[in-house]
mmCIF file of C-alpha atoms and ligand atoms in Angstrom:
data_model
loop_
_atom_site.group_PDB
_atom_site.id
_atom_site.type_symbol
_atom_site.label_atom_id
_atom_site.label_comp_id
_atom_site.label_asym_id
_atom_site.label_seq_id
_atom_site.Cartn_x
_atom_site.Cartn_y
_atom_site.Cartn_z
ATOM 1 C CA UNK A 240 -25.691 14.771 -35.244
ATOM 2 C CA UNK A 241 -28.156 11.961 -35.856
ATOM 3 C CA UNK A 242 -27.467 8.634 -34.189
ATOM 4 C CA UNK A 243 -25.955 6.087 -36.482
ATOM 5 C CA UNK A 244 -27.609 2.713 -36.949
ATOM 6 C CA UNK A 245 -24.738 1.236 -34.960
ATOM 7 C CA UNK A 246 -25.353 3.265 -31.872
ATOM 8 C CA UNK A 247 -27.549 0.527 -30.356
ATOM 9 C CA UNK A 248 -24.424 -1.459 -29.464
ATOM 10 C CA UNK A 249 -23.974 0.892 -26.512
ATOM 11 C CA UNK A 250 -26.930 -0.891 -24.949
ATOM 12 C CA UNK A 251 -24.720 -3.933 -24.365
ATOM 13 C CA UNK A 252 -22.432 -2.020 -21.994
ATOM 14 C CA UNK A 253 -22.928 -3.038 -18.387
ATOM 15 C CA UNK A 254 -23.234 -0.518 -15.660
ATOM 16 C CA UNK A 255 -20.446 -1.278 -13.238
ATOM 17 C CA UNK A 256 -20.685 1.853 -11.086
ATOM 18 C CA UNK A 257 -19.516 1.155 -7.571
ATOM 19 C CA UNK A 258 -21.907 1.849 -4.729
ATOM 20 C CA UNK A 259 -21.999 5.539 -3.820
ATOM 21 C CA UNK A 260 -20.691 6.840 -0.512
ATOM 22 C CA UNK A 261 -18.674 3.699 0.195
ATOM 23 C CA UNK A 262 -14.918 3.378 0.604
ATOM 24 C CA UNK A 263 -13.470 1.846 -2.542
ATOM 25 C CA UNK A 264 -10.466 -0.384 -2.077
ATOM 26 C CA UNK A 265 -8.518 -1.325 -5.176
ATOM 27 C CA UNK A 266 -6.102 -4.154 -4.483
ATOM 28 C CA UNK A 267 -3.384 -4.983 -6.959
ATOM 29 C CA UNK A 268 -1.444 -8.243 -6.732
ATOM 30 C CA UNK A 269 1.599 -9.394 -8.635
ATOM 31 C CA UNK A 270 0.765 -12.060 -11.147
ATOM 32 C CA UNK A 271 3.003 -15.133 -10.791
ATOM 33 C CA UNK A 272 5.435 -13.436 -8.431
ATOM 34 C CA UNK A 273 6.619 -16.755 -7.133
ATOM 35 C CA UNK A 274 8.295 -17.156 -10.537
ATOM 36 C CA UNK A 275 9.058 -13.473 -11.021
ATOM 37 C CA UNK A 276 10.923 -13.284 -7.668
ATOM 38 C CA UNK A 277 12.959 -16.367 -8.604
ATOM 39 C CA UNK A 278 13.722 -15.079 -12.080
ATOM 40 C CA UNK A 279 15.076 -11.853 -10.558
ATOM 41 C CA UNK A 280 16.830 -13.482 -7.612
ATOM 42 C CA UNK A 281 14.856 -11.683 -4.869
ATOM 43 C CA UNK A 282 16.260 -12.197 -1.410
ATOM 44 C CA UNK A 283 14.265 -14.664 0.758
ATOM 45 C CA UNK A 284 11.934 -14.245 2.429
ATOM 46 C CA UNK A 285 11.958 -10.456 2.005
ATOM 47 C CA UNK A 286 13.796 -8.460 -0.567
ATOM 48 C CA UNK A 287 14.161 -4.884 0.669
ATOM 49 C CA UNK A 288 14.747 -3.422 -2.816
ATOM 50 C CA UNK A 289 11.667 -5.202 -4.176
ATOM 51 C CA UNK A 290 9.602 -3.755 -1.306
ATOM 52 C CA UNK A 291 11.025 -0.261 -1.865
ATOM 53 C CA UNK A 292 10.116 -0.532 -5.561
ATOM 54 C CA UNK A 293 6.510 -1.553 -4.655
ATOM 55 C CA UNK A 294 6.333 1.420 -2.262
ATOM 56 C CA UNK A 295 7.549 3.826 -4.907
ATOM 57 C CA UNK A 296 4.917 2.538 -7.365
ATOM 58 C CA UNK A 297 2.276 3.088 -4.661
ATOM 59 C CA UNK A 298 3.571 6.611 -4.217
ATOM 60 C CA UNK A 299 3.192 7.206 -7.955
ATOM 61 C CA UNK A 300 -0.469 6.099 -7.740
ATOM 62 C CA UNK A 301 -1.131 8.346 -4.706
ATOM 63 C CA UNK A 302 0.543 11.327 -6.403
ATOM 64 C CA UNK A 303 -1.489 10.845 -9.589
ATOM 65 C CA UNK A 304 -4.920 10.125 -8.168
ATOM 66 C CA UNK A 305 -6.023 12.635 -5.579
ATOM 67 C CA UNK A 306 -8.953 10.421 -4.502
ATOM 68 C CA UNK A 307 -6.497 7.831 -3.195
ATOM 69 C CA UNK A 308 -6.116 8.711 0.487
ATOM 70 C CA UNK A 309 -4.257 5.657 1.872
ATOM 71 C CA UNK A 310 -2.218 2.727 0.576
ATOM 72 C CA UNK A 311 -1.132 -0.435 2.336
ATOM 73 C CA UNK A 312 1.344 -2.896 0.858
ATOM 74 C CA UNK A 313 2.956 -6.187 1.642
ATOM 75 C CA UNK A 314 4.846 -8.701 -0.498
ATOM 76 C CA UNK A 315 3.545 -8.404 -4.051
ATOM 77 C CA UNK A 316 0.252 -6.721 -3.165
ATOM 78 C CA UNK A 317 -0.910 -3.135 -2.598
ATOM 79 C CA UNK A 318 -4.292 -1.838 -1.503
ATOM 80 C CA UNK A 319 -5.436 1.633 -2.415
ATOM 81 C CA UNK A 320 -8.235 3.305 -0.471
ATOM 82 C CA UNK A 321 -10.275 5.850 -2.462
ATOM 83 C CA UNK A 322 -12.284 8.354 -0.478
ATOM 84 C CA UNK A 323 -15.998 7.715 0.002
ATOM 85 C CA UNK A 324 -16.934 10.788 -1.993
ATOM 86 C CA UNK A 325 -14.843 9.800 -5.008
ATOM 87 C CA UNK A 326 -16.672 10.566 -8.280
ATOM 88 C CA UNK A 327 -13.784 9.856 -10.641
ATOM 89 C CA UNK A 328 -15.075 8.128 -13.800
ATOM 90 C CA UNK A 329 -18.506 8.147 -12.153
ATOM 91 C CA UNK A 330 -17.116 5.375 -9.986
ATOM 92 C CA UNK A 331 -17.038 2.870 -12.871
ATOM 93 C CA UNK A 332 -15.212 -0.147 -11.477
ATOM 94 C CA UNK A 333 -13.534 -1.183 -14.733
ATOM 95 C CA UNK A 334 -12.244 2.355 -15.353
ATOM 96 C CA UNK A 335 -10.887 2.880 -11.812
ATOM 97 C CA UNK A 336 -9.396 -0.601 -11.680
ATOM 98 C CA UNK A 337 -7.678 -0.381 -15.031
ATOM 99 C CA UNK A 338 -6.303 3.060 -14.181
ATOM 100 C CA UNK A 339 -4.729 1.954 -10.948
ATOM 101 C CA UNK A 340 -3.427 -1.390 -12.289
ATOM 102 C CA UNK A 341 -1.907 0.164 -15.391
ATOM 103 C CA UNK A 342 -0.365 3.082 -13.450
ATOM 104 C CA UNK A 343 1.115 0.649 -10.944
ATOM 105 C CA UNK A 344 2.427 -1.807 -13.570
ATOM 106 C CA UNK A 345 3.897 0.892 -15.781
ATOM 107 C CA UNK A 346 5.612 2.512 -12.743
ATOM 108 C CA UNK A 347 7.058 -0.878 -11.790
ATOM 109 C CA UNK A 348 8.760 -1.225 -15.193
ATOM 110 C CA UNK A 349 9.868 2.427 -15.303
ATOM 111 C CA UNK A 350 11.361 2.414 -11.879
ATOM 112 C CA UNK A 351 12.932 -1.032 -12.065
ATOM 113 C CA UNK A 352 16.550 0.076 -12.796
ATOM 114 C CA UNK A 353 16.385 2.684 -10.036
ATOM 115 C CA UNK A 354 15.967 -0.136 -7.508
ATOM 116 C CA UNK A 355 17.696 -2.996 -9.307
ATOM 117 C CA UNK A 356 20.541 -1.310 -11.196
ATOM 118 C CA UNK A 357 22.488 -4.585 -11.479
ATOM 119 C CA UNK A 358 19.587 -6.836 -12.447
ATOM 120 C CA UNK A 359 18.127 -6.838 -15.901
ATOM 121 C CA UNK A 360 14.339 -6.983 -16.057
ATOM 122 C CA UNK A 361 13.649 -10.336 -17.729
ATOM 123 C CA UNK A 362 10.006 -9.699 -18.597
ATOM 124 C CA UNK A 363 7.241 -7.320 -17.679
ATOM 125 C CA UNK A 364 5.833 -7.671 -14.169
ATOM 126 C CA UNK A 365 2.048 -7.774 -14.378
ATOM 127 C CA UNK A 366 -0.581 -7.216 -11.715
ATOM 128 C CA UNK A 367 -4.171 -8.237 -11.377
ATOM 129 C CA UNK A 368 -6.639 -6.117 -9.553
ATOM 130 C CA UNK A 369 -9.986 -6.078 -7.800
ATOM 131 C CA UNK A 370 -12.238 -3.360 -6.496
ATOM 132 C CA UNK A 371 -14.327 -3.825 -3.344
ATOM 133 C CA UNK A 372 -16.624 -1.313 -1.613
ATOM 134 C CA UNK A 373 -16.714 -1.077 2.139
ATOM 135 C CA UNK A 374 -19.719 0.681 3.644
ATOM 136 C CA UNK A 375 -18.199 2.044 6.850
ATOM 137 C CA UNK A 376 -14.935 3.284 8.265
ATOM 138 C CA UNK A 377 -14.909 0.501 10.772
ATOM 139 C CA UNK A 378 -15.196 -2.217 8.043
ATOM 140 C CA UNK A 379 -12.524 -0.469 5.999
ATOM 141 C CA UNK A 380 -10.246 -0.563 9.008
ATOM 142 C CA UNK A 381 -10.993 -4.226 9.511
ATOM 143 C CA UNK A 382 -9.990 -4.855 5.888
ATOM 144 C CA UNK A 383 -6.651 -3.039 6.481
ATOM 145 C CA UNK A 384 -6.147 -4.891 9.764
ATOM 146 C CA UNK A 385 -6.748 -8.160 7.984
ATOM 147 C CA UNK A 386 -3.978 -7.402 5.463
ATOM 148 C CA UNK A 387 -1.571 -6.368 8.221
ATOM 149 C CA UNK A 388 -2.298 -9.477 10.293
ATOM 150 C CA UNK A 389 -1.681 -11.538 7.155
ATOM 151 C CA UNK A 390 1.634 -9.728 6.653
ATOM 152 C CA UNK A 391 2.704 -10.653 10.209
ATOM 153 C CA UNK A 392 1.582 -14.308 9.935
ATOM 154 C CA UNK A 393 3.228 -14.841 6.545
ATOM 155 C CA UNK A 394 6.432 -13.058 7.533
ATOM 156 C CA UNK A 395 6.802 -15.055 10.731
ATOM 157 C CA UNK A 396 6.233 -18.301 8.894
ATOM 158 C CA UNK A 397 8.507 -17.428 5.978
ATOM 159 C CA UNK A 398 11.293 -16.225 8.256
ATOM 160 C CA UNK A 399 11.252 -19.552 10.141
ATOM 161 C CA UNK A 400 10.903 -21.548 6.947
ATOM 162 C CA UNK A 401 13.886 -20.026 5.167
ATOM 163 C CA UNK A 402 16.076 -20.131 8.297
ATOM 164 C CA UNK A 403 15.366 -23.865 8.600
ATOM 165 C CA UNK A 404 16.171 -24.402 4.942
ATOM 166 C CA UNK A 405 19.377 -22.323 5.274
ATOM 167 C CA UNK A 406 20.352 -24.517 8.196
ATOM 168 C CA UNK A 407 20.250 -27.606 5.970
ATOM 169 C CA UNK A 408 16.639 -28.848 6.055
ATOM 170 C CA UNK A 409 14.816 -29.752 2.902
ATOM 171 C CA UNK A 410 11.747 -27.621 2.120
ATOM 172 C CA UNK A 411 9.530 -30.569 3.003
ATOM 173 C CA UNK A 412 11.243 -31.025 6.374
ATOM 174 C CA UNK A 413 10.930 -27.309 7.087
ATOM 175 C CA UNK A 414 7.236 -27.410 6.206
ATOM 176 C CA UNK A 415 6.686 -30.446 8.470
ATOM 177 C CA UNK A 416 8.566 -28.784 11.333
ATOM 178 C CA UNK A 417 6.336 -25.703 11.171
ATOM 179 C CA UNK A 418 3.038 -27.475 10.515
ATOM 180 C CA UNK A 419 0.433 -26.461 13.138
ATOM 181 C CA UNK A 420 2.873 -24.444 15.255
ATOM 182 C CA UNK A 421 1.641 -21.414 17.151
ATOM 183 C CA UNK A 422 3.175 -17.935 16.892
ATOM 184 C CA UNK A 423 4.897 -18.458 20.256
ATOM 185 C CA UNK A 424 6.522 -21.683 19.103
ATOM 186 C CA UNK A 425 7.776 -19.966 15.934
ATOM 187 C CA UNK A 426 9.151 -17.049 17.931
ATOM 188 C CA UNK A 427 10.947 -19.452 20.324
ATOM 189 C CA UNK A 428 12.347 -21.422 17.431
ATOM 190 C CA UNK A 429 13.804 -18.281 15.889
ATOM 191 C CA UNK A 430 15.286 -17.204 19.187
ATOM 192 C CA UNK A 431 16.628 -20.527 20.417
ATOM 193 C CA UNK A 432 17.844 -22.004 17.187
ATOM 194 C CA UNK A 433 18.900 -18.895 15.248
ATOM 195 C CA UNK A 434 19.316 -16.227 17.969
ATOM 196 C CA UNK A 435 16.758 -14.012 16.216
ATOM 197 C CA UNK A 436 14.390 -11.845 18.175
ATOM 198 C CA UNK A 437 11.379 -11.581 15.845
ATOM 199 C CA UNK A 438 10.462 -8.176 17.205
ATOM 200 C CA UNK A 439 13.860 -6.807 16.165
ATOM 201 C CA UNK A 440 13.366 -7.690 12.511
ATOM 202 C CA UNK A 441 12.850 -4.600 10.322
ATOM 203 C CA UNK A 442 9.432 -3.060 10.815
ATOM 204 C CA UNK A 443 8.850 -3.047 7.004
ATOM 205 C CA UNK A 444 8.935 -6.867 7.052
ATOM 206 C CA UNK A 445 6.716 -7.264 10.132
ATOM 207 C CA UNK A 446 4.134 -4.501 9.480
ATOM 208 C CA UNK A 447 4.237 -3.898 5.708
ATOM 209 C CA UNK A 448 4.170 -0.379 4.336
ATOM 210 C CA UNK A 449 1.732 2.470 4.405
ATOM 211 C CA UNK A 450 1.729 5.448 2.028
ATOM 212 C CA UNK A 451 -0.345 8.555 2.697
ATOM 213 C CA UNK A 452 -0.375 12.345 2.773
ATOM 214 C CA UNK A 453 0.834 13.276 6.224
ATOM 215 C CA UNK A 454 0.113 16.547 7.950
ATOM 216 C CA UNK A 455 3.427 17.912 9.082
ATOM 217 C CA UNK A 456 4.125 21.136 10.852
ATOM 218 C CA UNK A 457 6.775 23.406 9.439
ATOM 219 C CA UNK A 458 8.224 26.225 11.411
ATOM 220 C CA UNK A 459 9.464 29.226 9.462
ATOM 221 C CA UNK A 460 10.258 32.864 9.993
ATOM 222 C CA UNK A 461 8.776 35.927 8.402
ATOM 223 C CA UNK A 462 11.050 38.696 7.173
ATOM 224 C CA UNK A 463 10.375 40.594 10.370
ATOM 225 C CA UNK A 464 11.561 37.581 12.397
ATOM 226 C CA UNK A 465 8.117 36.519 13.558
ATOM 227 C CA UNK A 466 7.885 32.754 13.838
ATOM 228 C CA UNK A 467 5.143 31.129 11.758
ATOM 229 C CA UNK A 468 3.861 27.611 11.788
ATOM 230 C CA UNK A 469 2.452 25.963 8.711
ATOM 231 C CA UNK A 470 0.720 22.628 8.204
ATOM 232 C CA UNK A 471 1.733 20.928 4.994
ATOM 233 C CA UNK A 472 0.636 17.657 3.492
ATOM 234 C CA UNK A 473 3.628 15.520 2.567
ATOM 235 C CA UNK A 474 3.558 12.054 1.017
ATOM 236 C CA UNK A 475 5.273 9.614 3.375
ATOM 237 C CA UNK A 476 6.042 5.887 3.438
ATOM 238 C CA UNK A 477 5.916 4.389 6.939
ATOM 239 C CA UNK A 478 5.624 0.968 8.598
ATOM 240 C CA UNK A 479 3.201 1.660 11.432
ATOM 241 C CA UNK A 480 0.704 -0.482 13.241
ATOM 242 C CA UNK A 481 -2.657 0.280 11.614
ATOM 243 C CA UNK A 482 -4.642 -2.257 13.597
ATOM 244 C CA UNK A 483 -4.757 -0.357 16.899
ATOM 245 C CA UNK A 484 -6.548 2.975 17.159
ATOM 246 C CA UNK A 485 -3.362 4.932 17.850
ATOM 247 C CA UNK A 486 -2.399 5.581 14.252
ATOM 248 C CA UNK A 487 -5.890 6.652 13.227
ATOM 249 C CA UNK A 488 -6.451 8.949 16.176
ATOM 250 C CA UNK A 489 -3.094 10.590 15.518
ATOM 251 C CA UNK A 490 -4.063 11.194 11.878
ATOM 252 C CA UNK A 491 -7.848 11.679 11.809
ATOM 253 C CA UNK A 492 -7.660 13.719 8.604
ATOM 254 C CA UNK A 493 -6.720 10.684 6.427
ATOM 255 C CA UNK A 494 -10.228 9.232 6.460
ATOM 256 C CA UNK A 495 -12.071 12.473 7.228
ATOM 257 C CA UNK A 496 -14.066 13.419 4.154
ATOM 258 C CA UNK A 497 -14.653 17.049 5.144
ATOM 259 C CA UNK A 498 -11.024 17.788 5.903
ATOM 260 C CA UNK A 499 -9.573 16.106 2.865
ATOM 261 C CA UNK A 500 -12.040 17.861 0.514
ATOM 262 C CA UNK A 501 -11.163 21.165 2.114
ATOM 263 C CA UNK A 502 -7.465 20.544 1.640
ATOM 264 C CA UNK A 503 -8.006 19.862 -2.009
ATOM 265 C CA UNK A 504 -10.331 22.702 -2.820
ATOM 266 C CA UNK A 505 -9.070 25.577 -0.686
ATOM 267 C CA UNK A 506 -5.463 25.480 0.345
ATOM 268 C CA UNK A 507 -5.464 28.697 2.422
ATOM 269 C CA UNK A 508 -2.704 31.091 1.422
ATOM 270 C CA UNK A 509 -0.180 32.079 4.133
ATOM 271 C CA UNK A 510 -1.376 35.662 3.681
ATOM 272 C CA UNK A 511 -4.957 34.787 4.530
ATOM 273 C CA UNK A 512 -3.992 32.711 7.558
ATOM 274 C CA UNK A 513 -0.603 33.745 8.767
ATOM 275 C CA UNK A 514 -0.442 31.538 11.827
ATOM 276 C CA UNK A 515 -1.728 28.212 10.502
ATOM 277 C CA UNK A 516 -2.225 27.184 6.937
ATOM 278 C CA UNK A 517 -2.908 24.027 4.998
ATOM 279 C CA UNK A 518 -1.424 23.275 1.644
ATOM 280 C CA UNK A 519 -0.818 20.287 -0.553
ATOM 281 C CA UNK A 520 2.627 19.535 -1.732
HETATM 282 P P1 GTP B 227 -0.734 -15.127 -8.123
HETATM 283 O O1 GTP B 227 -0.822 -13.845 -7.338
HETATM 284 O O2 GTP B 227 -1.939 -15.972 -7.921
HETATM 285 O O3 GTP B 227 -0.458 -14.837 -9.581
HETATM 286 O O4 GTP B 227 0.488 -15.976 -7.560
HETATM 287 P P2 GTP B 227 1.897 -15.474 -7.026
HETATM 288 O O5 GTP B 227 2.922 -16.431 -7.533
HETATM 289 O O6 GTP B 227 2.127 -14.052 -7.262
HETATM 290 O O7 GTP B 227 1.790 -15.757 -5.414
HETATM 291 P P3 GTP B 227 1.163 -14.885 -4.288
HETATM 292 O O8 GTP B 227 0.618 -13.579 -4.800
HETATM 293 O O9 GTP B 227 0.225 -15.725 -3.519
HETATM 294 O O10 GTP B 227 2.397 -14.604 -3.356
HETATM 295 C C1 GTP B 227 3.438 -13.737 -3.694
HETATM 296 C C2 GTP B 227 4.719 -14.527 -3.914
HETATM 297 O O11 GTP B 227 5.662 -13.606 -4.422
HETATM 298 C C3 GTP B 227 5.298 -15.093 -2.653
HETATM 299 O O12 GTP B 227 4.822 -16.361 -2.407
HETATM 300 C C4 GTP B 227 6.806 -15.128 -2.954
HETATM 301 O O13 GTP B 227 7.081 -16.296 -3.670
HETATM 302 C C5 GTP B 227 6.948 -13.959 -3.935
HETATM 303 N N1 GTP B 227 7.539 -12.801 -3.242
HETATM 304 C C6 GTP B 227 6.930 -11.619 -2.919
HETATM 305 N N2 GTP B 227 7.790 -10.795 -2.294
HETATM 306 C C7 GTP B 227 8.967 -11.443 -2.242
HETATM 307 C C8 GTP B 227 10.286 -11.124 -1.679
HETATM 308 O O14 GTP B 227 10.475 -10.011 -1.134
HETATM 309 N N3 GTP B 227 11.255 -12.060 -1.772
HETATM 310 C C9 GTP B 227 11.011 -13.250 -2.383
HETATM 311 N N4 GTP B 227 12.030 -14.110 -2.438
HETATM 312 N N5 GTP B 227 9.843 -13.602 -2.919
HETATM 313 C C10 GTP B 227 8.815 -12.725 -2.836
HETATM 314 MG MG1 MG B 228 0.740 -12.565 -6.548
#
């Protein structure tokens, strides 16, 4: 069909393709969650149900978009790592970003009553988003470490702050008490004044949450009684340290392009590989 005279308007579209062969991180962040958390009486400083809801929304994103290989969340934010080889929407930033943000926001509303059966949703929670490309695995890991360090710093501060307020201080007095204090001083304050060992607080508060497809070994039996082992990919939510190498060396397949592509394209059938097979679930 011949082009219409209006077709020229396409020339105004900007090319926003993200750099090829880089890790794409899409970060979503709750808009105005200071108010949202008050309007819905979230527990201070951490509301477990609110965190579970965020984690479930992240799971929905991971389940829906196969290029998402890893998610990290804390407070009202979540970061989604898309594999380097991702070609979804020809890597157009606006398309990828709007997909993740809308999927996350819609999931939040849909799942609300599951996590807050007693609390009516007053208004829609909305999330902003940004997409950033990281050129190497090491920089990607530094990004994730940065978010987890932030989680720790904020959680330690907020735990002290709200304990001081609970004990009768005004918010200004609590702020002044904590101003310029080191991590050690905050830990001591929690221990000596409130008998709280920071390291015993729930890991989800101190480390945030990770969501990924984990390789798990399943042991089964054939009809003839022969024991077979299978590797399966299962979506999990955990609260591990992702700053040290340990987690990444234990799960090298998460960021490994070759392995993850293979898992997607050719899940070997148990018949073809009776002793060890990979499949997505
Ligand atoms: P914008 O992101 O700029 O729109 O502002 P914001 O109000 O969302 O603040 P920001 O993203 O910087 O920080 C998130 C805020 O959400 C925190 O400061 C808290 O006030 C609130 N919040 C997040 N998680 C919890 C929670 O588990 N409990 C409570 N009480 N508040 C939370
Ligand atoms: Mg926010």
